XYZ file of C-alpha atoms in Angstrom:
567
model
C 119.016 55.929 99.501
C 122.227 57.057 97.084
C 121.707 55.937 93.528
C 124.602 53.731 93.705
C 122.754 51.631 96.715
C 119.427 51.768 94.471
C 121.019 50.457 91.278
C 122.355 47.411 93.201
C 118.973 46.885 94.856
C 117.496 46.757 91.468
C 120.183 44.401 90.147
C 119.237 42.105 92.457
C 115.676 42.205 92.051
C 116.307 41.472 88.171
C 117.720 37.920 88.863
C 115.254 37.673 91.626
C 112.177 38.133 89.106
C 113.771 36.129 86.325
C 114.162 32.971 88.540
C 110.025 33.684 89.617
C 109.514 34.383 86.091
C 110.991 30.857 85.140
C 109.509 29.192 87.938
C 112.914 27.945 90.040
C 113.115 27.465 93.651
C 116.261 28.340 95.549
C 117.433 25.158 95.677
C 118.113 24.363 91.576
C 121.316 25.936 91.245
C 121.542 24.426 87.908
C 118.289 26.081 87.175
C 119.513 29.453 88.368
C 122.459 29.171 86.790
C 120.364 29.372 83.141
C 118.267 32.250 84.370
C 121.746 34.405 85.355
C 122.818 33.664 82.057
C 119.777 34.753 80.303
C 119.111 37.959 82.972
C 123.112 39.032 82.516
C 122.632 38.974 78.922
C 119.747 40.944 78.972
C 120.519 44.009 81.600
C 124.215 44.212 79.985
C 125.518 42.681 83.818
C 129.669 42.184 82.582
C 129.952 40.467 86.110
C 126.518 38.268 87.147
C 126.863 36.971 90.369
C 126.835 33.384 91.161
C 124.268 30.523 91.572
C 124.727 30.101 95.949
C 124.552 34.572 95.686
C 121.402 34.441 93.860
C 120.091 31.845 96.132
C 120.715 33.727 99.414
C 118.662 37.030 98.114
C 116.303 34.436 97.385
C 116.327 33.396 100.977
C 116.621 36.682 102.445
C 113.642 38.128 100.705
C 111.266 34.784 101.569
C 112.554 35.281 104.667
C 111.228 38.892 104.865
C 107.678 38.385 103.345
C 108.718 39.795 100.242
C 109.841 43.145 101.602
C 112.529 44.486 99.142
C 114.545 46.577 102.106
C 116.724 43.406 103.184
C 118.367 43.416 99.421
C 120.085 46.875 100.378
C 123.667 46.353 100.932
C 124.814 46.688 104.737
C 127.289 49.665 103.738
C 124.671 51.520 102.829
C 122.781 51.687 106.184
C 126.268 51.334 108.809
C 126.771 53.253 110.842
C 130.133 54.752 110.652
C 133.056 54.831 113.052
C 135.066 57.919 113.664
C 138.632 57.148 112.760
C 139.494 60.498 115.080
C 140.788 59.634 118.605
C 139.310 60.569 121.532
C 141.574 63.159 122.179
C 141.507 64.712 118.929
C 137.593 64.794 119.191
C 138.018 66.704 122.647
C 140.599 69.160 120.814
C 138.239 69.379 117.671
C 134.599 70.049 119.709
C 136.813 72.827 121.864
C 138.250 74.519 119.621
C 134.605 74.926 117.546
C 133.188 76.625 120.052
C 135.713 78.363 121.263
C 137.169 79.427 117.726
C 134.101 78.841 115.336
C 130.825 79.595 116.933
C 131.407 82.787 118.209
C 130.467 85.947 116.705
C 133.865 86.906 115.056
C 133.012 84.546 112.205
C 136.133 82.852 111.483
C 136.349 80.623 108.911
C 137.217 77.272 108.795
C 140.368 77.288 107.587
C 141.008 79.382 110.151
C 139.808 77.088 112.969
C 141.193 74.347 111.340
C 144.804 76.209 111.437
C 144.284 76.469 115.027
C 143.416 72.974 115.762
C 146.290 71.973 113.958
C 148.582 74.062 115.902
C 147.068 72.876 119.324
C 147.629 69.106 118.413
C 150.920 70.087 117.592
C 151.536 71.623 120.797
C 149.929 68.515 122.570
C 152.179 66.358 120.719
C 155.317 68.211 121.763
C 154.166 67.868 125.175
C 153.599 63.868 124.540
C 149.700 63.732 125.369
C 148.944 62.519 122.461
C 150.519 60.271 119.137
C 151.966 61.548 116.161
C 149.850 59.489 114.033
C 146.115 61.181 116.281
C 147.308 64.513 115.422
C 145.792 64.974 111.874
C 142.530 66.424 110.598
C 141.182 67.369 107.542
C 139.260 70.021 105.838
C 136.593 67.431 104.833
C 136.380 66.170 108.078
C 135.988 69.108 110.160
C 133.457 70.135 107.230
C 131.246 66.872 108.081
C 131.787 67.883 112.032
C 130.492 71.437 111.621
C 127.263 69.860 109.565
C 126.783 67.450 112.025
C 125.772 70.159 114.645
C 122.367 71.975 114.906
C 121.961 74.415 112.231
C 120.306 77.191 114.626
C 122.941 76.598 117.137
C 125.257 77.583 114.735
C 123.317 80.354 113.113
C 122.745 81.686 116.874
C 126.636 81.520 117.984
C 127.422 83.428 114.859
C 124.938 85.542 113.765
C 122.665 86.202 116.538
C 118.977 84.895 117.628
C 117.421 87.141 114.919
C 118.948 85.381 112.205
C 118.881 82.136 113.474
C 114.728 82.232 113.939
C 114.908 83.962 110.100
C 116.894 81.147 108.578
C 115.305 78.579 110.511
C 111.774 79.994 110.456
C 108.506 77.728 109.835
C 105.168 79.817 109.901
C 103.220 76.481 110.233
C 99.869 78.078 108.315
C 100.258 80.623 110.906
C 98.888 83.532 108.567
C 95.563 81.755 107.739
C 92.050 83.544 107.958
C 89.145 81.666 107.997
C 86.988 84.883 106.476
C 87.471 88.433 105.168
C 88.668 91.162 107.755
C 89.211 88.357 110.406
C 92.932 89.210 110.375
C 94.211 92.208 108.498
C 97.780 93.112 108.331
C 99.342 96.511 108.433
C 102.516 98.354 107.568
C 104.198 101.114 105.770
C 106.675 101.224 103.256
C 108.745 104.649 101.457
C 107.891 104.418 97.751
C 110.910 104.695 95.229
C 109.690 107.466 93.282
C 109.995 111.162 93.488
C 107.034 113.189 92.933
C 106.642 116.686 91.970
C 104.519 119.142 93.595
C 101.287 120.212 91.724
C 101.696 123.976 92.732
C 105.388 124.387 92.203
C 106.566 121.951 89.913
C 109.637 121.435 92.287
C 110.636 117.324 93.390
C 108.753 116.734 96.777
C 110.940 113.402 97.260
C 109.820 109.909 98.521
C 106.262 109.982 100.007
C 105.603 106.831 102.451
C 102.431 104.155 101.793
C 100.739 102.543 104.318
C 98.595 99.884 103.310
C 96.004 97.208 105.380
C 95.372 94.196 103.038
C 93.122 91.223 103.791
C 94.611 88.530 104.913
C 92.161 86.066 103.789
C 91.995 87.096 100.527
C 95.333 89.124 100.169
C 92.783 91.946 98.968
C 93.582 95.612 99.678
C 91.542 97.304 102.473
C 92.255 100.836 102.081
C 95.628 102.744 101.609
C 97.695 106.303 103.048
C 100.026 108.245 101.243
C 101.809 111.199 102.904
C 104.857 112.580 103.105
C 104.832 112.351 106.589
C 106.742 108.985 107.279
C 105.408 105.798 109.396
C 103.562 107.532 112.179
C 100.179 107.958 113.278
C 98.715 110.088 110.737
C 99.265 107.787 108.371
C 97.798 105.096 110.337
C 94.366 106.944 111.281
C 94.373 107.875 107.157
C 95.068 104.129 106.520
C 92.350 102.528 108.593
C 89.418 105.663 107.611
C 90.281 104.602 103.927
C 90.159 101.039 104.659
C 86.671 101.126 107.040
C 84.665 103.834 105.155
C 82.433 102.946 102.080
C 84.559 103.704 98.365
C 81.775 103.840 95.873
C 82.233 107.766 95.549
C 86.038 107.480 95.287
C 85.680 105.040 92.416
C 83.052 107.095 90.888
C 85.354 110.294 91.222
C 88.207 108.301 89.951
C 86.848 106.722 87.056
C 87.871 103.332 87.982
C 86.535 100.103 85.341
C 86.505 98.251 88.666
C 84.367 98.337 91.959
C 86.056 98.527 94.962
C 84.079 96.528 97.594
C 86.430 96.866 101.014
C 84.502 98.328 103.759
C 84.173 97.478 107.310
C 85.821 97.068 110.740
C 88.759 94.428 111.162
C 88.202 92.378 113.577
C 92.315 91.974 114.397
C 94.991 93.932 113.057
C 98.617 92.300 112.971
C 101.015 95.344 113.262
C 104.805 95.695 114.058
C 106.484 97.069 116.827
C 106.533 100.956 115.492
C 106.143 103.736 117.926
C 102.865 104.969 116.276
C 101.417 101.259 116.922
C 102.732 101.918 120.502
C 101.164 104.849 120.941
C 98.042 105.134 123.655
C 95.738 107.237 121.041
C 96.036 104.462 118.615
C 95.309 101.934 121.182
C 92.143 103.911 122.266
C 91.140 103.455 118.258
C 91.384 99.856 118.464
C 88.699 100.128 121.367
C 86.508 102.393 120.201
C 86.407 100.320 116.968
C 86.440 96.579 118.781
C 89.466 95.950 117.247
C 92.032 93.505 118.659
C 95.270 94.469 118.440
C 98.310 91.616 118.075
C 101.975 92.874 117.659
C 104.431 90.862 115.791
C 107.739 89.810 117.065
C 110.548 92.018 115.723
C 112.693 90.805 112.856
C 109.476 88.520 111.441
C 108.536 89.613 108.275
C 106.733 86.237 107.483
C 104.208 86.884 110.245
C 102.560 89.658 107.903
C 103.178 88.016 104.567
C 100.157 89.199 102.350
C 101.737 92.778 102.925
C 105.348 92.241 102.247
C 103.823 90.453 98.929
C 102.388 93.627 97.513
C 105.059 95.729 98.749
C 107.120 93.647 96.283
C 105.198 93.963 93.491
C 104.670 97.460 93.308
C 108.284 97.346 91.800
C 106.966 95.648 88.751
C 104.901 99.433 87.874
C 105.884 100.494 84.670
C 106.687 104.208 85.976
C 110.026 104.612 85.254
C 110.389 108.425 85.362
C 111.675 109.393 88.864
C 111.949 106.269 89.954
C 114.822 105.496 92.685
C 116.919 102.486 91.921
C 119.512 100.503 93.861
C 122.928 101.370 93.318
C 125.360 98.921 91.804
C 128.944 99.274 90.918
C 130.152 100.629 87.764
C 125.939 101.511 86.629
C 125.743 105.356 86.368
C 121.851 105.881 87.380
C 119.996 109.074 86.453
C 119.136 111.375 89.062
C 115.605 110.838 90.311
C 114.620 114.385 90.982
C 116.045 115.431 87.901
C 113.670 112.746 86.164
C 110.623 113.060 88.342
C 107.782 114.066 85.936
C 104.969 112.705 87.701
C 102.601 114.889 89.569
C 101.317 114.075 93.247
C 97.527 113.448 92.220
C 98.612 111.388 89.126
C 100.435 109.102 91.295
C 97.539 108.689 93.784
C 94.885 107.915 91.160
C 97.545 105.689 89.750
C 98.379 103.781 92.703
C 94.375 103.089 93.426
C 93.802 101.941 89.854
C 96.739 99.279 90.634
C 94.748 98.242 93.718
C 91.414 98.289 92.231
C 91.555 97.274 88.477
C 95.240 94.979 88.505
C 96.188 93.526 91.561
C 93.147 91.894 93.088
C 93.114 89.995 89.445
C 96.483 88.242 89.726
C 96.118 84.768 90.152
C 97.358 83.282 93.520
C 99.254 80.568 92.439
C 99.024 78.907 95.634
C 95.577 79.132 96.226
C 94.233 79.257 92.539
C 92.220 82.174 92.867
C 92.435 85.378 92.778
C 91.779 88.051 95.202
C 88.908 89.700 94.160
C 87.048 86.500 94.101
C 87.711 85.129 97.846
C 87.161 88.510 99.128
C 83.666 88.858 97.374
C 82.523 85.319 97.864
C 83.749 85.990 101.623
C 81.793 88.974 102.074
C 78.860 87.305 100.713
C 79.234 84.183 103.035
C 80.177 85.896 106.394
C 79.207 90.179 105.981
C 81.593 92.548 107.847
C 80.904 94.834 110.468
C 79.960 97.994 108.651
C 80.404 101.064 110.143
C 77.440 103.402 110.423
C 76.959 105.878 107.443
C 78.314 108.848 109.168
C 81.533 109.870 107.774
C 82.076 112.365 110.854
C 81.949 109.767 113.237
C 84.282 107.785 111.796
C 86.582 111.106 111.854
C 85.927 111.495 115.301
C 86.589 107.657 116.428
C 89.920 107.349 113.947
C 90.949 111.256 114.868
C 93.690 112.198 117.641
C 93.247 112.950 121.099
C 94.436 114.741 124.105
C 93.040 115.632 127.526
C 93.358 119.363 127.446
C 91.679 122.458 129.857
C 89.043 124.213 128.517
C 89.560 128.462 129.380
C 87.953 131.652 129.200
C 89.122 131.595 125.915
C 88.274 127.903 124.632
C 90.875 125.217 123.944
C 94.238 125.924 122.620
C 96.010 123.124 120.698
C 99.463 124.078 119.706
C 98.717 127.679 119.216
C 95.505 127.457 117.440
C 92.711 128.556 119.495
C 89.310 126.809 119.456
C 85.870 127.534 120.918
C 82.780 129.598 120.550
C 79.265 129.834 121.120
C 78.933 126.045 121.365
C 81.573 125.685 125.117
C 79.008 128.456 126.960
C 76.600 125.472 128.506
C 79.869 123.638 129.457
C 81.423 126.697 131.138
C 78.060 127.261 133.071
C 77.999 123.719 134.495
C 81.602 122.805 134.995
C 83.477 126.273 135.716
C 85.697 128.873 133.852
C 88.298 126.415 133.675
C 87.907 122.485 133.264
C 89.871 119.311 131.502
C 87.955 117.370 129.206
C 89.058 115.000 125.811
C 89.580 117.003 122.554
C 89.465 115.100 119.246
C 91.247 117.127 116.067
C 91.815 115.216 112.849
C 94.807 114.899 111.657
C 94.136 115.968 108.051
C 91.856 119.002 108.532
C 92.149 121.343 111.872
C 89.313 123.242 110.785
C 87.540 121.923 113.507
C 87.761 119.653 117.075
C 85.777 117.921 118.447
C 85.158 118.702 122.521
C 83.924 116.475 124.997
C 81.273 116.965 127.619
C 83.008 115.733 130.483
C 80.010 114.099 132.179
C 77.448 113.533 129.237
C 80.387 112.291 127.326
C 79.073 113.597 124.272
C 81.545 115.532 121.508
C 80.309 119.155 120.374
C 81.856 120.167 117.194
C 83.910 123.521 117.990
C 85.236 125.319 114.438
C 88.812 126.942 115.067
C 88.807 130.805 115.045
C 91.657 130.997 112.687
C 89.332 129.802 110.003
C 91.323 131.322 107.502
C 94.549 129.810 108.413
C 93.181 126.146 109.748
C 90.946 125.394 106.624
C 92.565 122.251 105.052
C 95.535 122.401 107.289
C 97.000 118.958 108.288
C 98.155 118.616 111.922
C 101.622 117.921 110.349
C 101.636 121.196 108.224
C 100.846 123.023 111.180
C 103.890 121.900 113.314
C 105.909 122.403 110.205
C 105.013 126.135 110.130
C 105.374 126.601 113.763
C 108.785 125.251 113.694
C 109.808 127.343 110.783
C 108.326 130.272 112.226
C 110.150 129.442 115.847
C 113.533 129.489 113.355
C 112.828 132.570 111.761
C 112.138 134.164 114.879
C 115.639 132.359 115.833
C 117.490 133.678 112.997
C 116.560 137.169 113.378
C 117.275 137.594 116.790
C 114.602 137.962 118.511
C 115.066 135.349 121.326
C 118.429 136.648 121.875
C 116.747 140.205 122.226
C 114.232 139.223 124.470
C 116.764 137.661 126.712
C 119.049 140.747 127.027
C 116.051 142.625 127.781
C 115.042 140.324 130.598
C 118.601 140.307 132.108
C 118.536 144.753 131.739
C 115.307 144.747 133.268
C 116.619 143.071 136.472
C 119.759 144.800 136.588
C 117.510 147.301 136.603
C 115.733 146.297 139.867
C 118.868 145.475 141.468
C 120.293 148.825 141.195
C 116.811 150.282 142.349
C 116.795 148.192 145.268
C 120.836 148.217 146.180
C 120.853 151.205 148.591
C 121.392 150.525 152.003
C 120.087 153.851 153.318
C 118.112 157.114 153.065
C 121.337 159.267 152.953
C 122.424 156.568 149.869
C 118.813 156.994 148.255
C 119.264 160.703 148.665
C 122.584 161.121 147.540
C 121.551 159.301 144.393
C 119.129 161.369 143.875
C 120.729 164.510 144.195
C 123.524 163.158 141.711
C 121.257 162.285 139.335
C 119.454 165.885 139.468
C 116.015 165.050 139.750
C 113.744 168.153 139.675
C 109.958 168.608 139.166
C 111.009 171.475 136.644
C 112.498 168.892 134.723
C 109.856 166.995 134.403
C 107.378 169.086 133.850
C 109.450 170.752 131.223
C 110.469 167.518 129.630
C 113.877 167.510 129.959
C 116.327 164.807 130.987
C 118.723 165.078 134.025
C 122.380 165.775 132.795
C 124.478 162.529 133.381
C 127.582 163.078 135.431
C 130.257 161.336 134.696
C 130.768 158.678 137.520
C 127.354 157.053 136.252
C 126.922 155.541 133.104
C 123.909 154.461 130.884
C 123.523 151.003 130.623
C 123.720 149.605 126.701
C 120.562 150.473 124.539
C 120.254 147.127 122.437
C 117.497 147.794 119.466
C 115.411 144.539 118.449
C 114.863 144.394 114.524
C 111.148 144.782 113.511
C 109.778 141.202 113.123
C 107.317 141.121 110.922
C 103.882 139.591 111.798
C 103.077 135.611 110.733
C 99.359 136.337 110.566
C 97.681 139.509 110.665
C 94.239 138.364 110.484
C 91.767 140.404 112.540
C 89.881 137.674 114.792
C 86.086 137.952 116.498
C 86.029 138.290 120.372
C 83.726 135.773 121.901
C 82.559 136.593 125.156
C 82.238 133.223 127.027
């Protein structure tokens, strides 16, 4: 109801309760005549309505039992009539969705222009009056909001936008206990960090996170300079399953960090590394159900996009990456990066443990630490066993690969000993069984027995080399190796020696004949003196050398001298 309407009803009801209040009936209109005076004078009324008025609302609301909706004025609740002609609604409703709801996004001024210029044309043509041929702004306005809001927010922005705009989640985020439904996703942090060894900016290192959904607690948490992919993801879900009592112990941390166990769902986006079969196989090995979130729907993983928002309240302001804005002259990040690569860890996990879980959800009243732990307590998680390994093994990468005479080779890193020699016995010289590596330390694979289906811990030959290496790191140096090899020249050597050496055996293998062979021979001067003596046959001077190309020394990557293993 507009105010206007409202103020009216009560007017009304203020005669209507002074005649009750003074004990007239309807039908003493000299009676009610007192009690307007007396009621006008009292609410200010300049212009009291008369005796017969009051009576009728009297009437009405007897009538009604009392109910006070009958004293709102008719105008209020009519229905109103469309002073536009038919034709000029058929011309108005055509040209909006032929001019308006399209995605060129005209406005309506626009639209209305061209409405205005097709009633013109229809009035030339006489199909329709002078006097029908006028619209206004206001009215097309009222038109345009009379129409379905995602019908128009689909016509002229797309389906995405129209579900974003027009979104209701419905509760559809609710967990009914801890680690029932955990929500992942990464994010690139606006800082620039500087590395520990060099001092040099390393740039803008990506976090992925899994929080609690029933809680909005943090489960465990990634950071890597190796963007949203699976690394980060295996990192992400070993921090978030494995017991942190050492980490807060090594750490120093006021705060205890009690996240531990296997999700039972995780809600995830549609990224490749989600996508991926070797992640998939980790959501079976762990019993983990996997649900993927429609793209463009943020609010389906709301506890993360929460404390992805605000980390931007951290007080770090040196190297920190800010939003450009016109006429705002920022400082350069990696000129003001100052913060080293372990600082920022240790600072990020003192945010999670000791500051964030102690916000107060002002929806819920609580905060997190306190559903999570009273959750825990109520309904335990599945804890993994206390084998750290195994939990490296399960979250690790994988890839069907053939085991040789000389082990398994995984991207030019060659692993195997002792430990393959009962496998080679039983299944062959050569056979294709699962390897496991993980992705933060090749020092070591794990190799299944393909009918056992038991892993045997192999250590990588190149001890030296794979000790602490990350899978990434490794096909960063390959690749820069493969350029330098590039650069100098050495693929372009190798390839003009390949095409020599055939023009080579093309020329041995050209002559037709003996008397050819023979005569080639004899032109070339091929003695045994000569080679017995050492000395070269004279070239004549029909026949000419073919191009000596020399290949500039490459020096070695590795020269490491490596144990021989007979298998």
């Amino acid at each position: 109801m507009r105010p206007g309407d409202r103020r009216k009803v009560e007017r009304k009801l203020a005669y209507l309760r002074g005649m009750t209040a003074a004990h007239v009936s309807r039908g003493r209109v000299s009676a009610i005549k007192s009690v307007i005076c007396a009621v006008a004078e009292r609410i200010g009324d300049k212009e009291p309505p008369g005796a017969t008025t009051v009576s009728g609302w009297a009437r009405d609301l007897d009538t009604a039992d009392g109910h006070v909706g009958v004293l709102v004025d008719g105008n209020a609740i009519r229905k109103r009539s469309r002073r536009l002609s038919a034709e000029m609604e058929r011309l108005v409703t055509a040209v909006l969705a032929r001019v308006y709801l399209n995605r060129d996004r005209n406005s309506l001024t626009f639209t209305l222009a061209v409405i205005r210029s097709e009633a013109s044309k229809e009035v030339e043509a006489g199909r329709m009056p002078a006097r029908d041929a006028t619209v206004s702004h206001a009215t097309l306005c009222r038109r345009v909001a009379a129409l379905d809001r995602h019908r128009v927010l689909q016509a002229r922005f797309g389906p995405a936008r129209a579900r974003m705009v027009c979104r209701t989640s419905m509760d559809g985020a609710a967990a009914e206990y801890p680690l029932q439904r955990v929500e992942v996703d990464h994010t690139p942090l606006n800082w620039v960090l500087i590395c520990e060894r060099t001092g040099l900016p390393l740039g803008r290192p990506t976090l992925t996170v899994l929080i609690d959904a029933y809680s909005g607690y943090v489960l465990g948490f990634y950071i890597s300079f190796y963007g949203a992919g699976l690394t980060s993801v295996c990192g992400a879900l070993q921090s978030a399953i494995r017991p942190k009592g050492d980490t807060t112990s090594a750490l120093s941390l006021a705060k205890a960090w009690p996240a531990e166990g296997i999700p039972d769902a995780l809600w995830i986006d549609n990224g490749l590394e989600f996508h991926s079969p070797v992640f998939q196989l980790i959501g079976w090995d762990l019993g983990m159900s996997l649900t993927y979130c429609r793209v463009r729907t943020p609010w389906l993983k709301p506890h993360v996009e929460r404390f992805f928002s605000t980390l931007d309240t951290l007080t770090l302001a040196k190297g920190r990456i800010h939003k450009r804005m016109a006429n705002v002259v920022e400082t350069d990040p990696n000129v003001g990066a100052a913060v080293m690569f372990g600082d920022f860890v240790r600072g990020i996990a003192q945010f999670v443990v000791e500051v964030y879980p102690f916000q107060i959800n002002q929806r819920k009243l609580a905060r997190p630490f306190d559903l999570f732990t009273e959750g825990i307590e109520r309904r335990p998680p599945v804890h993994f066993p206390p084998d750290i390994d195994a939990l490296r093994r399960i979250s690790a990468m994988r890839r069907v690969l053939t085991v040789g005479p000389g082990g398994v080779e995984l991207h030019g890193l060659p692993f195997g000993g002792p430990e393959l020699l009962d496998m080679r016995r039983r299944y062959g010289k050569s056979f294709k069984t699962l390897v496991k590596w993980d992705p933060d330390d090749l020092s070591h694979a794990w190799i299944q027995d393909p009918e056992t289906k038991e892993f045997v811990v192999s250590p990588c030959r190149w001890h030296h080399y794979a000790h602490g290496l990350s899978w990434n790191q490794h096909l960063l140096i390959r690749r820069f190796a493969r350029e330098e090899l590039k650069a100098s020249g050495a693929i372009e050597y190798l390839e003009q020696a390949r095409l020599r050496l055939h023009s080579h055996w093309m020329e041995s293998v050209a002559w037709k004949t003996r008397v050819d062979r023979k005569r080639a021979a004899i032109t070339a001067g091929y003695t045994s003196a000569r080679v017995l003596t050492g000395s070269e046959p004279q070239e004549t001077a029909g026949v000419q050398a073919p191009p000596c190309v020399v290949a500039p020394a490459v020096a070695p990557l590795c020269q490491e001298e490596f144990e021989t293993i007979d298998l």
